[in-house]
XYZ file of C-alpha atoms in Angstrom:
466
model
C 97.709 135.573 74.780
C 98.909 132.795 72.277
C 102.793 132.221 71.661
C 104.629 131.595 68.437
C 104.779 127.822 69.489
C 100.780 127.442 70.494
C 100.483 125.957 66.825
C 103.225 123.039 67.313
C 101.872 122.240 70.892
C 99.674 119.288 69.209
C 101.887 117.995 66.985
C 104.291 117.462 69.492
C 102.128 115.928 71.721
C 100.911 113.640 68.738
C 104.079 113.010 68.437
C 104.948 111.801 72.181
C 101.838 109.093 72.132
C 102.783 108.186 68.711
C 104.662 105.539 70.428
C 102.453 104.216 72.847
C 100.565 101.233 71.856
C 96.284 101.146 72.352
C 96.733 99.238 75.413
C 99.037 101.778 77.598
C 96.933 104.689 76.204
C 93.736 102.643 78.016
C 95.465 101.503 81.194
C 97.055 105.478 81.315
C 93.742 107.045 81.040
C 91.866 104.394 83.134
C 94.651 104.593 85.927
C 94.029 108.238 85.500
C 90.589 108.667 86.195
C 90.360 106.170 89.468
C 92.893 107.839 90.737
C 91.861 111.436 90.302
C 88.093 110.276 92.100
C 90.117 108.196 94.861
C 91.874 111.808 95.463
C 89.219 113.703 95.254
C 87.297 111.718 97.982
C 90.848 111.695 100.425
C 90.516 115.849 100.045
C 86.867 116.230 100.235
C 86.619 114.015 103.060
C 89.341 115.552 104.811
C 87.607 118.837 104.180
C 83.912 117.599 105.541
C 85.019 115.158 108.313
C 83.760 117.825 111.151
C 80.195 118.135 109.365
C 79.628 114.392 109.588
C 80.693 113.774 113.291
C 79.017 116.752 113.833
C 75.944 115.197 111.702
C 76.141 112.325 113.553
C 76.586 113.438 117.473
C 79.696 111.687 117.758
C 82.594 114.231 118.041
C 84.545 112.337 120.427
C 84.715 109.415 117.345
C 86.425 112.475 115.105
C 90.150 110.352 115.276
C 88.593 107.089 115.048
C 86.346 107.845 111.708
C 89.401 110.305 109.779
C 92.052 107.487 110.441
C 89.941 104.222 110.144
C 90.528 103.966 105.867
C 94.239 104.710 106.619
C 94.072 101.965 109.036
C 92.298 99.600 106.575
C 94.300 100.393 103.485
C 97.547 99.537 105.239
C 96.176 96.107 105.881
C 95.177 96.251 102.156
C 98.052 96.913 100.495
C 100.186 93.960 102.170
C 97.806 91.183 100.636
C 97.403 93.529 97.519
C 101.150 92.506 96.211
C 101.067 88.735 96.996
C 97.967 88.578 95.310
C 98.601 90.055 92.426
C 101.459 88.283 91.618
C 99.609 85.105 92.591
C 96.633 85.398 90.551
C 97.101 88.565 88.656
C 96.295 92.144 88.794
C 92.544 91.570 87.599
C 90.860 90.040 90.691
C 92.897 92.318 92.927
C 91.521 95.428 91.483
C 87.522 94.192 90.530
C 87.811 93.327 94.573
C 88.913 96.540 95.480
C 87.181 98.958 93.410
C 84.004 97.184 94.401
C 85.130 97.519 97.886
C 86.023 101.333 97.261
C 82.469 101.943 96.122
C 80.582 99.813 98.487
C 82.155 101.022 101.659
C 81.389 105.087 100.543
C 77.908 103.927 99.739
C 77.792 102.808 103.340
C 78.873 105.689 104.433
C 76.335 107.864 102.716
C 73.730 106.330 104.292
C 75.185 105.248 107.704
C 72.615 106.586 110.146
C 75.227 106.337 112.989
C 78.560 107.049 113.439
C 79.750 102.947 113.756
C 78.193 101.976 110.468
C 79.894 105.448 109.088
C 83.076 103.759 110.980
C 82.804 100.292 109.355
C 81.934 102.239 105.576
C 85.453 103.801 106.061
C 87.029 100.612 106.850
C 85.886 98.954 103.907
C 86.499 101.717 101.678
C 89.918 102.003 103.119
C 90.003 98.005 101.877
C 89.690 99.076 98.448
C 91.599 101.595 98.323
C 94.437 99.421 99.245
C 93.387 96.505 96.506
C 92.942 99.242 94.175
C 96.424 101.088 94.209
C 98.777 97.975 94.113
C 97.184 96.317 91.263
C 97.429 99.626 88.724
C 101.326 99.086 89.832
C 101.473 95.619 88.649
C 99.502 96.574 85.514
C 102.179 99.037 84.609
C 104.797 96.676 84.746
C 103.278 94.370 82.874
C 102.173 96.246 80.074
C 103.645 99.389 79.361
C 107.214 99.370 78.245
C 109.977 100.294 80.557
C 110.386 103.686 78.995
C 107.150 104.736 79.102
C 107.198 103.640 83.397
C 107.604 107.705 84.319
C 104.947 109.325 82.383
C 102.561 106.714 84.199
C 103.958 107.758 87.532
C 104.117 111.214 86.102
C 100.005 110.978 85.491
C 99.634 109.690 88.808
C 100.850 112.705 90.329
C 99.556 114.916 88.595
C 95.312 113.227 88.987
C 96.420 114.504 92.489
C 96.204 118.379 91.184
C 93.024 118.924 90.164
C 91.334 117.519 93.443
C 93.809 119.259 95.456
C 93.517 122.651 93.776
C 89.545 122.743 93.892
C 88.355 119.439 96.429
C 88.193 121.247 99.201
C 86.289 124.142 97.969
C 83.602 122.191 96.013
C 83.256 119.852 98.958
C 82.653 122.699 101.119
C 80.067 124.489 98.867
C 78.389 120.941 98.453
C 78.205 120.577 102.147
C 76.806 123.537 102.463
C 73.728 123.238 99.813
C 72.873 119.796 99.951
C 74.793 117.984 103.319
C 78.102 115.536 103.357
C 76.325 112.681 102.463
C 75.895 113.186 98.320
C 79.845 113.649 98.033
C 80.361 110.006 99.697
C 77.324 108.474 97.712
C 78.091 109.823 93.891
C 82.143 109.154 93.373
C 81.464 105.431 93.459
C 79.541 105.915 90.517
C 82.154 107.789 89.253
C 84.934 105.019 90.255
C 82.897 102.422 88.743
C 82.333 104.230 85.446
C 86.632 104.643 85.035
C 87.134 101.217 85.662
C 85.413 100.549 82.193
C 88.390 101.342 80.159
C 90.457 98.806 82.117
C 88.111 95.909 81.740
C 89.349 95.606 78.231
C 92.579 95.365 79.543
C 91.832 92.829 82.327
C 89.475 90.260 80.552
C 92.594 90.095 78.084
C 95.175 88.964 80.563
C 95.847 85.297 81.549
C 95.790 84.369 85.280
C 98.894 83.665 86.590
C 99.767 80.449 87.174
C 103.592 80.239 88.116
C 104.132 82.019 90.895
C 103.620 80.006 94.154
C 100.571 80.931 96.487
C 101.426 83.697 99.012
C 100.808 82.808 102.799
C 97.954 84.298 102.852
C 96.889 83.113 106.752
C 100.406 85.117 107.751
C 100.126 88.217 105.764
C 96.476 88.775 106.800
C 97.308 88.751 110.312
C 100.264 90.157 109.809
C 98.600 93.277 108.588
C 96.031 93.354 111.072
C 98.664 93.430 113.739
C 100.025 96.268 111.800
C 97.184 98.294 111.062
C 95.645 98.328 114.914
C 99.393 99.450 115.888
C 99.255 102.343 114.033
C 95.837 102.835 114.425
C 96.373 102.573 118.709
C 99.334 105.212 118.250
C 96.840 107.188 116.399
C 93.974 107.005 118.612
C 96.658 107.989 121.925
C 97.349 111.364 120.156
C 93.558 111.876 121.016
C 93.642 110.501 124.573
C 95.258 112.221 127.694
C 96.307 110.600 130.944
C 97.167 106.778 131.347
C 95.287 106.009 128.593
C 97.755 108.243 126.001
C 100.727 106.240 127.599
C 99.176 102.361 127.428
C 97.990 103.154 123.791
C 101.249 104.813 122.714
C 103.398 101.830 124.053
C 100.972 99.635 122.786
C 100.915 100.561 119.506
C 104.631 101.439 118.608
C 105.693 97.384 120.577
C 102.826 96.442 117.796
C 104.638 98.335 114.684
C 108.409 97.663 115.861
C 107.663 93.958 116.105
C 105.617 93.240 112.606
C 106.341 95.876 110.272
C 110.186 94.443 109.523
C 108.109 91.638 108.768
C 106.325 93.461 106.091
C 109.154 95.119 104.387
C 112.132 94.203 102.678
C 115.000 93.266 104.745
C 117.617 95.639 105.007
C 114.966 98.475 104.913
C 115.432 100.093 108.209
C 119.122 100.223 107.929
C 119.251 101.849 104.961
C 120.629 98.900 103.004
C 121.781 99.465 99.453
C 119.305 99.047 96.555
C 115.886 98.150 97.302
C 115.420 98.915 100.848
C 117.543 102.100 100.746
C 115.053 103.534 98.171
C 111.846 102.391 99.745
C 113.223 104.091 102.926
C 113.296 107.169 101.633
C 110.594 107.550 99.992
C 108.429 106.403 102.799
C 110.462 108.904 105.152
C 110.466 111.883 102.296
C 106.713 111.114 102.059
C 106.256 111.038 105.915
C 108.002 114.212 106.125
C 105.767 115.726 103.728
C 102.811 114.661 105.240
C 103.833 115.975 108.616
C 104.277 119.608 106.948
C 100.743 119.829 105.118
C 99.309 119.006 108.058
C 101.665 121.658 109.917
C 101.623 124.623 107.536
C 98.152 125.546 107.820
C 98.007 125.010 111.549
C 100.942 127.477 112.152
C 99.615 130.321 109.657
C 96.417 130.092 111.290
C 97.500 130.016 115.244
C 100.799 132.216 114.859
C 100.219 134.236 111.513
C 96.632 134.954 112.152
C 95.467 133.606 108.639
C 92.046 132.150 107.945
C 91.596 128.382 107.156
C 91.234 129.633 103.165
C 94.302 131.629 102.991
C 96.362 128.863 104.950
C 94.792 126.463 102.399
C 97.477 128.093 100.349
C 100.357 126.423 101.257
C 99.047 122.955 100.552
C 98.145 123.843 97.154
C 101.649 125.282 96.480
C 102.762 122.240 98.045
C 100.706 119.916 95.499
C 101.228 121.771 92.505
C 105.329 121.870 92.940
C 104.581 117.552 93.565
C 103.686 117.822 90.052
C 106.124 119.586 88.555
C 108.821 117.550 89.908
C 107.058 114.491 89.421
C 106.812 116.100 85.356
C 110.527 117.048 85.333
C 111.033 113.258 86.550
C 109.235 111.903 83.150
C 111.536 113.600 81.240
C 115.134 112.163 82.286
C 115.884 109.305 80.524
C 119.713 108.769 81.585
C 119.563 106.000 84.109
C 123.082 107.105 85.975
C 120.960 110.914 86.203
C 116.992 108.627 86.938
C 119.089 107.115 89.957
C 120.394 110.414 91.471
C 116.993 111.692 91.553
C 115.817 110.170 95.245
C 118.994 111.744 96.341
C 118.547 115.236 94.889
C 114.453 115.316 95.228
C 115.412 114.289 99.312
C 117.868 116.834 99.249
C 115.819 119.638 98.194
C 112.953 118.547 99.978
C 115.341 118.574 103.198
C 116.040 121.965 102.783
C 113.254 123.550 101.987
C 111.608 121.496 104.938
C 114.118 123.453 107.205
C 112.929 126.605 105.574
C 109.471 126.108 106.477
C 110.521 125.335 110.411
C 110.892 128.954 111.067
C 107.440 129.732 110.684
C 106.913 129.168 114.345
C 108.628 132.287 114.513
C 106.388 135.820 114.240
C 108.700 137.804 112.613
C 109.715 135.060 109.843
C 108.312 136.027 106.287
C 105.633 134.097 105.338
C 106.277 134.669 101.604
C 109.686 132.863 102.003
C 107.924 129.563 103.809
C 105.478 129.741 100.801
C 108.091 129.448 98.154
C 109.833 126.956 100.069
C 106.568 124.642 100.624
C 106.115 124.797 96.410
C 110.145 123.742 96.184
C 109.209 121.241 99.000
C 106.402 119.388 97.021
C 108.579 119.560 94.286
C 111.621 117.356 95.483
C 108.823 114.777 96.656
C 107.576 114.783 93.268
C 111.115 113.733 91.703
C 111.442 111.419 94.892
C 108.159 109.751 95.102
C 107.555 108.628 90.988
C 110.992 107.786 90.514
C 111.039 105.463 93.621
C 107.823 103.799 91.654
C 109.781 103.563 88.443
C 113.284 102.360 90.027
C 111.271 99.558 91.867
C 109.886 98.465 88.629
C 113.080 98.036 86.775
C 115.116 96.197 89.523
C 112.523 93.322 89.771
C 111.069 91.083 88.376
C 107.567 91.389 86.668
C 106.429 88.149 88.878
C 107.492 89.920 91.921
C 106.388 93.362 90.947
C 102.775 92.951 92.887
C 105.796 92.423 96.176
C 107.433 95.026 95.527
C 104.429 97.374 94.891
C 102.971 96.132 98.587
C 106.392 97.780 99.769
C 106.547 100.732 98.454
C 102.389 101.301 99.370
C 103.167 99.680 103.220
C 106.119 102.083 103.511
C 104.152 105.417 102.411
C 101.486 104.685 104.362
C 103.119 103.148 107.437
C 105.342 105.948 107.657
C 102.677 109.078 107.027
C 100.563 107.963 109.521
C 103.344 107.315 112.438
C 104.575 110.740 111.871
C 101.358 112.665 112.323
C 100.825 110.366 115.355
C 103.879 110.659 116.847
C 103.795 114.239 116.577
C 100.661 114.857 118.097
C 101.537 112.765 121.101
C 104.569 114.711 121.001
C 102.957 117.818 121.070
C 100.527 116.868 123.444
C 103.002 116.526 125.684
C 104.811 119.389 125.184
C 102.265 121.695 126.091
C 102.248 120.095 128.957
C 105.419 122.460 129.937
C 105.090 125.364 132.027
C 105.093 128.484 129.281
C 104.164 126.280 126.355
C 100.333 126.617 125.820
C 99.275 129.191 123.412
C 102.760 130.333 122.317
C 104.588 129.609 118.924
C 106.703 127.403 120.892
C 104.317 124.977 121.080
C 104.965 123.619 117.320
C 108.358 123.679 117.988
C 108.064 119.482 118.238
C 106.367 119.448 115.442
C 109.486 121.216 113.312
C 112.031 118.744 114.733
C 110.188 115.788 114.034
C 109.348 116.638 110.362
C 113.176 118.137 109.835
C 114.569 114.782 111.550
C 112.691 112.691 109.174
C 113.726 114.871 106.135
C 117.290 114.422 107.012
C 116.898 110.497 107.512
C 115.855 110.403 104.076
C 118.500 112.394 102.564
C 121.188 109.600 104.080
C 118.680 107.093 102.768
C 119.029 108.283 99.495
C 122.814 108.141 99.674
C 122.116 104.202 99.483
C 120.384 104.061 95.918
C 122.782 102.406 93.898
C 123.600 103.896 90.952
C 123.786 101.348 88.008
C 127.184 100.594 86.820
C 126.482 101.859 82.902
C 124.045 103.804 81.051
């Protein structure tokens, strides 16, 4: 049925991009569309992984091929910044949507599971030089007020993919194999970087900010990415092995990742490093309850894998809204409350969704509270981006960018390996094994990093004036 106010719907909306010059309109929809195929291929991937280790005999390499582009794009996105600011946003991103494509082309037609391994690596590369340049572009182009509808967007290329990747995916799988979903979104990628090309043959290469050490950051990030990677791998490994990787890894990412990161960050300094902080725990948090949702109404609910599927996509769509509700504050003092009150619901709703280890808890209740949950990461997460933006300057906004990407994806992927060595371990108790109380780690460690990010948030200064 049609409302009263159907009729005014496009005015309005005329009205809203009546502002916006021809340039943000092509960066917003360009930004857009690689975005929403970059998604796409994280979910449908995601969705397919067993099929292609299956595919390719090589089940035991199941950890190794799902976390090798997390791996890579960490080690991406800390040469992404410095680079950008160095030379500008225009070689960074031609390198890395290239990359992007040619790494899931190699993957479509890897006949074995290491050159499937070494496609994900290098698409993992271009993810990361494609995600920290679209940052820098915003800053330099679109005016300050128009920052949150871009981070808006951003969230919301995420629904679409989220709502109906894994389906699709599945149904492709199913009628023509895995490997046509890896070999046509390059294509895809490649045809919605035109737009931006206009854009980037337009801008000037930079030529007053000093080179970055790029000899240090490279290896820097390397050290980086193979600690999380090794902490990764151990949740897969039993034994010695678990232990040596574990320790391993976590000496790797205590002793270069403050390296990486702004100083200040892991004490929950004010400004800067209090807000990258939480958003990289808030996100972390998050990520540890999609992946725990549908695990626990599947093993303790009894629920398939489509009806568990649920959760995340309540999750994803409340992301949106908050990130939409976000777009629409325009009082700084009430902009820098937001990581503070999107933490603070997130928190709580996270808390909520802990007591579906239990049996008898109502699974209605953790449902609503996984929508509220996604929706306090969407203020969070977009305002972070936005915040960041303002407080620096647009020479250093490629550093600041490299942050806030090392941070989200540092932090995401330490918290689903920590928790499954964690778990792993747990079982190991007498009683454990096949109950509910097995997850219980799992709870803790996503409430404990919740919580952190709520007293993070506590540290975002709020400007002195409107």
């Amino acid at each position: 049925m049609s409302s009263p106010h159907d009729d005014a719907a496009p005015a309005k909306s005329t009205r809203f991009f009546a502002t916006w010059n021809s340039g943000e309109l092509t960066l917003l929809i360009g930004a857009v569309a690689l975005i929403t195929f970059s998604a796409f291929e994280a979910v449908a991937t995601t969705t397919i992984m067993p099929n292609v280790v299956a595919d390719l005999r090589a089940e035991s390499w199941f950890s190794v091929a799902s976390g090798a582009a997390f791996t890579a794009q960490l080690i991406a996105v800390v040469i992404a910044g410095p680079m950008s600011d160095w030379r500008g946003p225009r070689p960074v991103l031609l390198s890395g949507v290239g990359a992007f494509a040619v790494g899931l082309l190699a993957c479509a037609w890897a006949p074995h599971i290491t050159v499937f391994i070494v496609g994900r690596l290098i698409q993992g590369l271009g993810a990361g030089l494609t995600i920290v340049p679209l940052y820098v572009l915003i800053g330099a182009l679109a005016e300050k007020k128009h920052h949150p509808t871009f981070f808006a967007a951003f969230s919301l290329a995420w629904v679409f993919p989220s709502l109906f990747g894994p389906a699709l995916a599945g149904w492709v799988t199913l009628r023509f194999g895995w490997r046509p979903l890896f070999g046509v979104v390059p294509f895809a990628a490649l045809v919605a970087l035109i737009p931006l090309l206009i854009l980037l043959s337009a801008m000037p290469p930079r030529s007053d900010t000093p080179a970055p050490q790029l000899r240090f950051l490279t290896s820097m990030a390397v050290l980086a990415g193979s600690g999380v990677f090794f902490v990764q791998l151990a949740g897969a490994l039993t034994g010695w092995k678990l232990v040596v990787l574990s320790l391993l890894g976590v000496a790797l990412c205590v002793a270069v990742l403050p390296r990486l990161l702004p100083p200040g960050l892991f004490t929950f300094a004010p400004g800067i490093p209090a807000l990258i902080a939480t958003r990289g725990l808030n996100l972390a948090a998050l990520t540890g309850a999609v992946a725990f949702l549908p695990l626990v109404l599947q093993r303790v609910h009894g629920w398939d894998a489509a009806q568990a599927s649920l959760a995340v996509t309540l999750s994803s769509v409340g992301w949106s809204v908050g990130a939409t509700v976000q777009a629409r504050v325009s009082r700084p003092v009430t902009r820098f409350r937001l990581p503070f009150i999107g933490a603070t619901l997130s928190a709580a709703c996270l808390v909520v969704v802990s007591f579906l280890i239990l049996p008898s808890f109502p699974i209605w209740v953790a449902l609503v509270a996984s929508a509220f949950m996604g929706g306090g990461t969407g203020l969070l997460h977009s305002t972070a981006s936005v915040i960041a933006l303002d407080m620096t300057d647009v020479r250093e906004h490629g550093k600041v960018s490299s942050w806030l990407q090392i941070a989200d994806t540092a932090a995401s992927a330490m918290q689903l390996a920590v928790t499954s060595i964690v778990l792993g371990l747990w079982i190991l108790l007498p009683g454990m094994s096949g109950t509910p109380n097995a997850y219980i780690p799992a709870s803790v460690l996503i409430v404990f990093s919740a919580i952190l990010a709520v007293f993070s948030a506590r540290n975002v200064q709020v400007p002195p004036q409107e």
